[in-house]
């Protein structure tokens, strides 16, 4: 799997980046993010959202937030009507400050599955129907080389 298989690729976006997910998200589809964590990073986040409104803020189906300060972890959550749900925290961090990474978000019927550098990391059950997700954002302490959207067939 590589960005070469992508139907749509975004190269070297300025961070924070927000853009449409072409055609929305369906089971079997994959989003690939290739980037580098800056040496002094404290956190970054990927958000899969329902629209791109900031006021009121759009619902976020998947907020995926690697954190490097304190006890390293990855926090996932959803934002519904401007309120965060219950955090799902994995006390494991496959990202390294100063190092490149490849993150793959696999879209399943009932969950997102996230893999980092070729290894499964976590699963996050859908809190918001998949057919409402149409916007991708990435922000915080991260450099992104490419974002690729890979169709399901
Ligand atoms: O802190 O946690 C996820 O549960 C909040 C953060 C918030 C999220 C949230 O302030 O930060 O990570 O999108 C956001 O608002 C980010 C940047 C309890």
XYZ file of N, CA and C and ligand atoms in Angstrom:
477
model
N 0.851 -1.192 0.000
C 0.000 0.000 0.000
C 0.882 1.236 0.000
N 0.636 2.143 -0.930
C 1.423 3.366 -0.913
C 0.599 4.492 -1.520
N 1.103 5.707 -1.393
C 0.371 6.833 -1.968
C 0.277 6.708 -3.481
N 1.096 5.843 -4.086
C 1.009 5.611 -5.531
C -0.344 5.016 -5.923
N -1.019 4.323 -4.964
C -2.342 3.741 -5.233
C -3.476 4.745 -5.034
N -3.149 5.933 -4.619
C -4.187 6.890 -4.217
C -4.951 7.439 -5.413
N -6.259 7.689 -5.192
C -7.043 8.338 -6.247
C -6.924 9.854 -6.128
N -6.448 10.261 -4.967
C -6.326 11.699 -4.735
C -5.187 11.892 -3.731
N -4.276 12.787 -4.037
C -3.116 12.984 -3.163
C -2.936 14.470 -2.877
N -2.620 14.783 -1.647
C -2.303 16.161 -1.265
C -0.838 16.157 -0.838
N -0.010 16.982 -1.484
C 1.425 16.980 -1.194
C 1.831 18.209 -0.396
N 2.652 17.990 0.600
C 3.243 19.059 1.410
C 2.264 20.165 1.811
N 1.121 19.792 2.403
C 0.164 20.833 2.795
C 0.732 21.727 3.885
N 0.311 22.975 3.858
C 0.622 23.886 4.961
C -0.219 23.420 6.161
N 0.418 23.352 7.335
C -0.244 22.922 8.565
C -0.628 24.158 9.378
N -1.822 24.317 9.927
C -2.905 23.346 9.887
C -3.515 23.218 8.508
N -3.872 21.975 8.154
C -4.495 21.699 6.861
C -5.895 21.153 7.079
N -6.848 21.660 6.322
C -8.198 21.095 6.268
C -8.603 20.994 4.810
N -9.142 19.855 4.413
C -9.599 19.705 3.032
C -10.662 18.642 2.935
N -11.377 18.648 1.800
C -12.450 17.673 1.609
C -11.897 16.271 1.376
N -12.654 15.268 1.795
C -12.344 13.878 1.473
C -13.133 13.574 0.203
N -12.447 13.398 -0.923
C -13.158 13.260 -2.190
C -14.130 12.080 -2.178
N -15.409 12.347 -2.351
C -16.422 11.291 -2.387
C -16.860 10.784 -1.030
N -16.328 11.348 0.040
C -16.676 10.873 1.391
C -15.938 9.588 1.718
N -16.310 8.959 2.830
C -15.617 7.749 3.290
C -16.551 6.551 3.254
N -16.022 5.427 2.808
C -16.798 4.187 2.723
C -15.954 3.043 3.236
N -16.627 1.970 3.735
C -15.873 0.810 4.218
C -14.913 0.310 3.138
N -13.724 -0.026 3.563
C -12.706 -0.531 2.643
C -11.753 0.547 2.161
N -12.110 1.796 2.395
C -11.223 2.871 1.943
C -10.117 3.132 2.967
N -9.081 3.772 2.472
C -7.881 3.973 3.286
C -7.375 5.395 3.111
N -6.975 5.985 4.216
C -6.276 7.279 4.152
C -4.844 7.032 4.620
N -3.874 7.470 3.807
C -2.461 7.340 4.191
C -1.902 8.725 4.475
N -1.198 8.850 5.582
C -0.553 10.120 5.919
C 0.931 9.846 6.094
N 1.755 10.503 5.289
C 3.206 10.380 5.440
C 3.731 11.711 5.947
N 4.493 11.667 7.012
C 4.977 12.913 7.578
C 6.187 12.710 8.455
N 6.537 13.769 9.178
C 7.654 13.737 10.120
C 7.240 14.484 11.375
N 7.626 13.955 12.519
C 7.373 14.632 13.784
C 8.551 15.568 14.064
N 8.306 16.852 14.268
C 9.416 17.765 14.570
C 10.088 17.382 15.895
N 11.374 17.751 16.059
C 12.129 17.347 17.254
C 11.511 17.804 18.575
N 10.856 18.971 18.596
C 10.328 19.491 19.859
C 8.822 19.266 20.009
N 8.272 18.343 19.258
C 6.809 18.201 19.214
C 6.219 17.908 20.587
N 5.057 18.524 20.894
C 4.309 18.071 22.068
C 3.076 17.268 21.684
N 2.402 17.669 20.597
C 1.268 16.866 20.126
C 0.881 17.274 18.712
N 0.186 16.380 18.030
C -0.504 16.765 16.806
C -1.813 16.009 16.766
N -2.675 16.347 15.798
C -3.941 15.647 15.713
C -4.443 15.546 14.290
N -5.077 14.416 14.029
C -5.805 14.188 12.778
C -7.274 14.184 13.139
N -8.084 14.904 12.376
C -9.525 14.941 12.620
C -10.283 14.571 11.350
N -11.196 13.627 11.481
C -12.127 13.303 10.388
C -13.476 13.864 10.795
N -13.966 14.839 10.043
C -15.104 15.639 10.506
C -16.260 15.629 9.523
N -17.377 16.142 10.039
C -18.593 16.285 9.248
C -18.736 17.761 8.888
N -18.076 18.152 7.817
C -18.054 19.557 7.434
C -16.828 20.256 7.997
N -16.674 21.524 7.635
C -15.460 22.251 8.029
C -15.786 23.550 8.752
N -16.973 23.588 9.371
C -17.358 24.801 10.092
C -16.497 24.954 11.348
N -16.134 26.204 11.657
C -15.399 26.441 12.903
C -16.320 27.062 13.971
N -17.389 27.755 13.510
C -18.351 28.346 14.453
C -19.771 28.155 13.959
N -20.537 27.196 14.506
C -20.108 26.251 15.527
C -19.160 25.227 14.918
N -18.362 24.635 15.762
C -17.384 23.674 15.267
C -18.081 22.400 14.782
N -17.642 21.930 13.623
C -18.211 20.701 13.042
C -18.005 19.519 13.973
N -18.915 18.552 13.868
C -18.733 17.297 14.596
C -17.474 16.592 14.082
N -16.752 15.975 14.991
C -15.526 15.240 14.641
C -15.769 13.758 14.922
N -15.765 12.958 13.876
C -16.004 11.514 14.030
C -14.790 10.831 14.657
N -13.612 11.207 14.176
C -12.365 10.666 14.755
C -11.387 11.797 14.993
N -11.056 11.996 16.252
C -9.957 12.899 16.654
C -8.863 11.967 17.137
N -7.721 11.983 16.442
C -6.624 11.048 16.715
C -5.425 11.903 17.095
N -5.004 11.823 18.362
C -4.029 12.782 18.874
C -2.843 12.138 19.591
N -1.732 11.923 18.876
C -0.502 11.455 19.521
C 0.082 12.559 20.409
N 0.473 12.204 21.630
C 0.995 13.190 22.594
C 2.341 12.737 23.122
N 3.311 13.664 23.077
C 4.706 13.335 23.393
C 5.123 13.811 24.764
N 4.313 14.687 25.377
C 4.703 15.233 26.677
C 4.087 14.397 27.793
N 4.743 14.417 28.963
C 4.250 13.606 30.076
C 4.357 12.142 29.709
N 3.306 11.392 30.010
C 3.293 9.987 29.664
C 2.840 9.863 28.205
N 3.740 9.371 27.323
C 3.417 9.335 25.893
C 2.174 8.477 25.640
N 1.289 8.966 24.802
C 0.049 8.237 24.545
C -0.583 8.712 23.252
N -1.614 8.006 22.847
C -2.452 8.447 21.743
C -3.875 8.550 22.280
N -4.467 9.734 22.153
C -5.839 9.958 22.615
C -6.765 10.001 21.398
N -7.844 9.251 21.457
C -8.899 9.339 20.435
C -10.180 9.809 21.091
N -10.967 10.551 20.331
C -12.237 11.026 20.854
C -13.112 11.458 19.686
N -14.346 11.828 19.991
C -15.258 12.406 19.007
C -15.854 13.671 19.600
N -16.140 14.624 18.722
C -16.776 15.878 19.152
C -18.176 15.899 18.565
N -19.170 15.982 19.430
C -20.558 15.979 18.976
C -21.245 17.208 19.547
N -21.814 18.017 18.661
C -22.451 19.294 19.064
C -21.528 20.072 20.001
N -20.271 20.169 19.610
C -19.247 20.963 20.311
C -18.862 20.404 21.684
N -19.249 19.161 21.958
C -18.808 18.548 23.217
C -17.986 17.297 22.930
N -16.870 17.175 23.642
C -16.053 15.974 23.523
C -16.723 14.814 24.239
N -16.566 13.624 23.675
C -17.042 12.408 24.324
C -16.018 11.909 25.322
N -16.059 10.601 25.566
C -15.136 9.993 26.516
C -13.844 9.665 25.768
N -12.726 10.123 26.295
C -11.447 9.843 25.638
C -11.114 8.355 25.676
N -10.572 7.861 24.582
C -10.025 6.500 24.538
C -8.517 6.658 24.390
N -7.795 6.349 25.464
C -6.355 6.622 25.502
C -5.558 5.328 25.449
N -4.611 5.291 24.529
C -3.700 4.154 24.430
C -2.338 4.622 24.948
N -1.851 3.972 26.001
C -0.572 4.403 26.585
C 0.585 3.734 25.863
N 0.698 4.120 24.633
C 1.701 3.546 23.734
C 1.842 4.591 22.633
N 3.062 4.828 22.180
C 3.256 5.877 21.174
C 4.283 5.415 20.147
N 3.829 5.007 18.970
C 4.764 4.514 17.962
C 5.484 5.635 17.216
N 5.077 6.884 17.445
C 5.736 8.014 16.789
C 6.942 8.435 17.615
N 7.979 8.939 16.916
C 9.170 9.440 17.616
C 9.451 10.857 17.158
N 9.785 11.702 18.129
C 10.188 13.065 17.777
C 11.362 13.011 16.802
N 11.291 13.823 15.763
C 12.370 13.898 14.790
C 12.334 12.807 13.728
N 11.360 11.914 13.801
C 11.361 10.769 12.884
C 10.176 10.799 11.913
N 10.422 10.283 10.703
C 9.325 10.170 9.747
C 8.358 9.063 10.149
N 7.139 9.131 9.651
C 6.146 8.097 9.951
C 5.217 7.921 8.763
N 4.578 6.766 8.750
C 3.454 6.563 7.842
C 2.281 6.057 8.672
N 1.167 6.774 8.628
C -0.045 6.389 9.353
C -1.110 6.016 8.336
N -1.753 4.878 8.585
C -2.814 4.423 7.692
C -4.103 4.325 8.496
N -5.136 4.982 8.019
C -6.465 4.865 8.636
C -7.313 3.999 7.707
N -7.679 2.816 8.202
C -8.523 1.922 7.424
C -9.956 2.116 7.873
N -10.831 2.296 6.907
C -12.238 2.527 7.223
C -12.961 1.184 7.181
N -13.535 0.804 8.302
C -14.349 -0.408 8.365
C -15.788 0.009 8.625
N -16.708 -0.941 8.436
C -18.137 -0.695 8.646
C -18.416 -0.146 10.048
N -17.739 -0.720 11.049
C -18.067 -0.384 12.433
C -16.973 0.396 13.160
N -15.841 0.581 12.528
C -14.721 1.224 13.234
C -13.678 1.758 12.260
N -12.855 2.659 12.770
C -11.612 3.029 12.086
C -10.508 2.175 12.690
N -9.609 1.690 11.850
C -8.430 0.992 12.367
C -7.212 1.771 11.921
N -6.332 2.038 12.879
C -5.165 2.870 12.577
C -3.902 2.046 12.722
N -3.052 2.120 11.703
C -1.748 1.456 11.736
C -0.664 2.514 11.563
N 0.451 2.320 12.246
C 1.571 3.258 12.139
C 2.826 2.472 11.779
N 3.498 2.916 10.731
C 4.728 2.272 10.256
C 4.533 0.764 10.063
N 3.384 0.414 9.507
C 3.135 -0.970 9.130
C 2.599 -1.869 10.226
N 2.362 -1.305 11.439
C 1.862 -2.122 12.550
C 0.539 -1.555 13.057
N -0.439 -2.444 13.249
C -1.734 -2.011 13.799
C -1.538 -1.327 15.154
N -2.196 -0.193 15.352
C -2.075 0.522 16.623
C -3.368 0.470 17.429
N -4.476 0.861 16.814
C -5.717 0.917 17.583
C -6.926 0.846 16.666
N -8.061 0.602 17.328
C -9.349 0.573 16.655
C -10.256 1.544 17.389
N -11.031 2.301 16.650
C -11.940 3.269 17.265
C -13.328 3.086 16.654
N -14.266 2.599 17.474
C -15.632 2.329 16.986
C -16.325 3.635 16.610
N -17.097 3.603 15.542
C -17.766 4.815 15.070
C -18.747 5.367 16.110
N -18.627 6.650 16.374
C -19.565 7.345 17.255
C -20.512 8.194 16.418
N -20.083 8.489 15.182
C -20.839 9.327 14.259
C -20.914 8.527 12.946
N -22.093 8.448 12.311
C -22.202 7.641 11.097
C -21.157 8.036 10.037
N -20.581 7.018 9.453
C -19.516 7.199 8.466
C -19.941 8.110 7.319
N -21.231 8.017 6.931
C -21.667 8.800 5.767
C -21.735 10.299 6.050
N -21.475 10.678 7.293
C -21.429 12.123 7.599
C -20.011 12.676 7.502
N -19.033 11.795 7.357
C -17.631 12.244 7.374
C -17.193 12.681 5.977
N -16.775 13.917 5.850
C -16.377 14.412 4.524
C -15.168 15.351 4.543
N -14.568 15.528 5.714
C -13.488 16.515 5.838
C -12.319 15.945 6.630
N -11.116 16.173 6.132
C -9.885 15.717 6.782
C -9.109 16.933 7.269
N -8.634 16.875 8.509
C -7.768 17.952 9.016
C -6.566 17.341 9.718
N -5.452 18.044 9.640
C -4.294 17.670 10.462
C -3.658 18.955 10.957
N -3.318 18.970 12.240
C -2.818 20.201 12.855
C -1.898 19.857 14.018
N -1.270 20.884 14.550
C -0.350 20.674 15.671
C 1.081 20.519 15.182
N 1.898 19.865 16.008
C 3.339 19.769 15.734
C 3.619 18.590 14.810
N 3.499 18.840 13.527
C 3.709 17.770 12.550
C 4.045 18.392 11.202
N 4.852 17.675 10.429
C 5.081 18.053 9.025
C 4.489 16.941 8.184
N 3.779 17.303 7.147
C 3.127 16.295 6.320
C 3.684 16.357 4.905
N 4.154 15.217 4.420
C 4.698 15.136 3.061
C 3.599 14.776 2.069
N 2.723 13.867 2.476
C 1.657 13.455 1.557
C 0.470 12.890 2.326
N -0.710 13.170 1.781
C -1.948 12.544 2.247
C -2.544 11.879 1.014
N -2.871 10.600 1.117
C -3.444 9.886 -0.029
C -4.750 9.225 0.350
N -5.713 9.282 -0.566
C -7.005 8.626 -0.368
C -7.088 7.461 -1.345
N -7.219 6.257 -0.785
C -7.209 5.055 -1.619
C -8.606 4.437 -1.660
N -9.153 4.286 -2.853
C -10.510 3.760 -2.979
C -10.608 2.297 -2.577
N -11.858 1.804 -2.453
C -12.052 0.464 -1.901
C -12.113 -0.636 -2.960
N -11.822 -0.332 -4.185
C -11.777 -1.432 -5.161
C -10.839 -1.079 -6.307
O -8.363 18.291 26.304
O -8.977 16.896 24.596
C -9.740 15.273 23.034
O -10.468 14.629 24.049
C -8.906 18.245 25.005
C -8.027 19.042 24.065
C -8.575 18.952 22.650
C -8.762 17.487 22.266
C -9.580 16.761 23.334
O -7.990 20.389 24.464
O -7.643 19.630 21.828
O -7.509 16.846 22.122
O -9.351 19.702 18.809
C -9.088 20.171 19.911
O -9.821 20.965 20.510
C -7.751 19.768 20.439
C -6.658 20.612 19.840
C -9.238 17.765 27.297
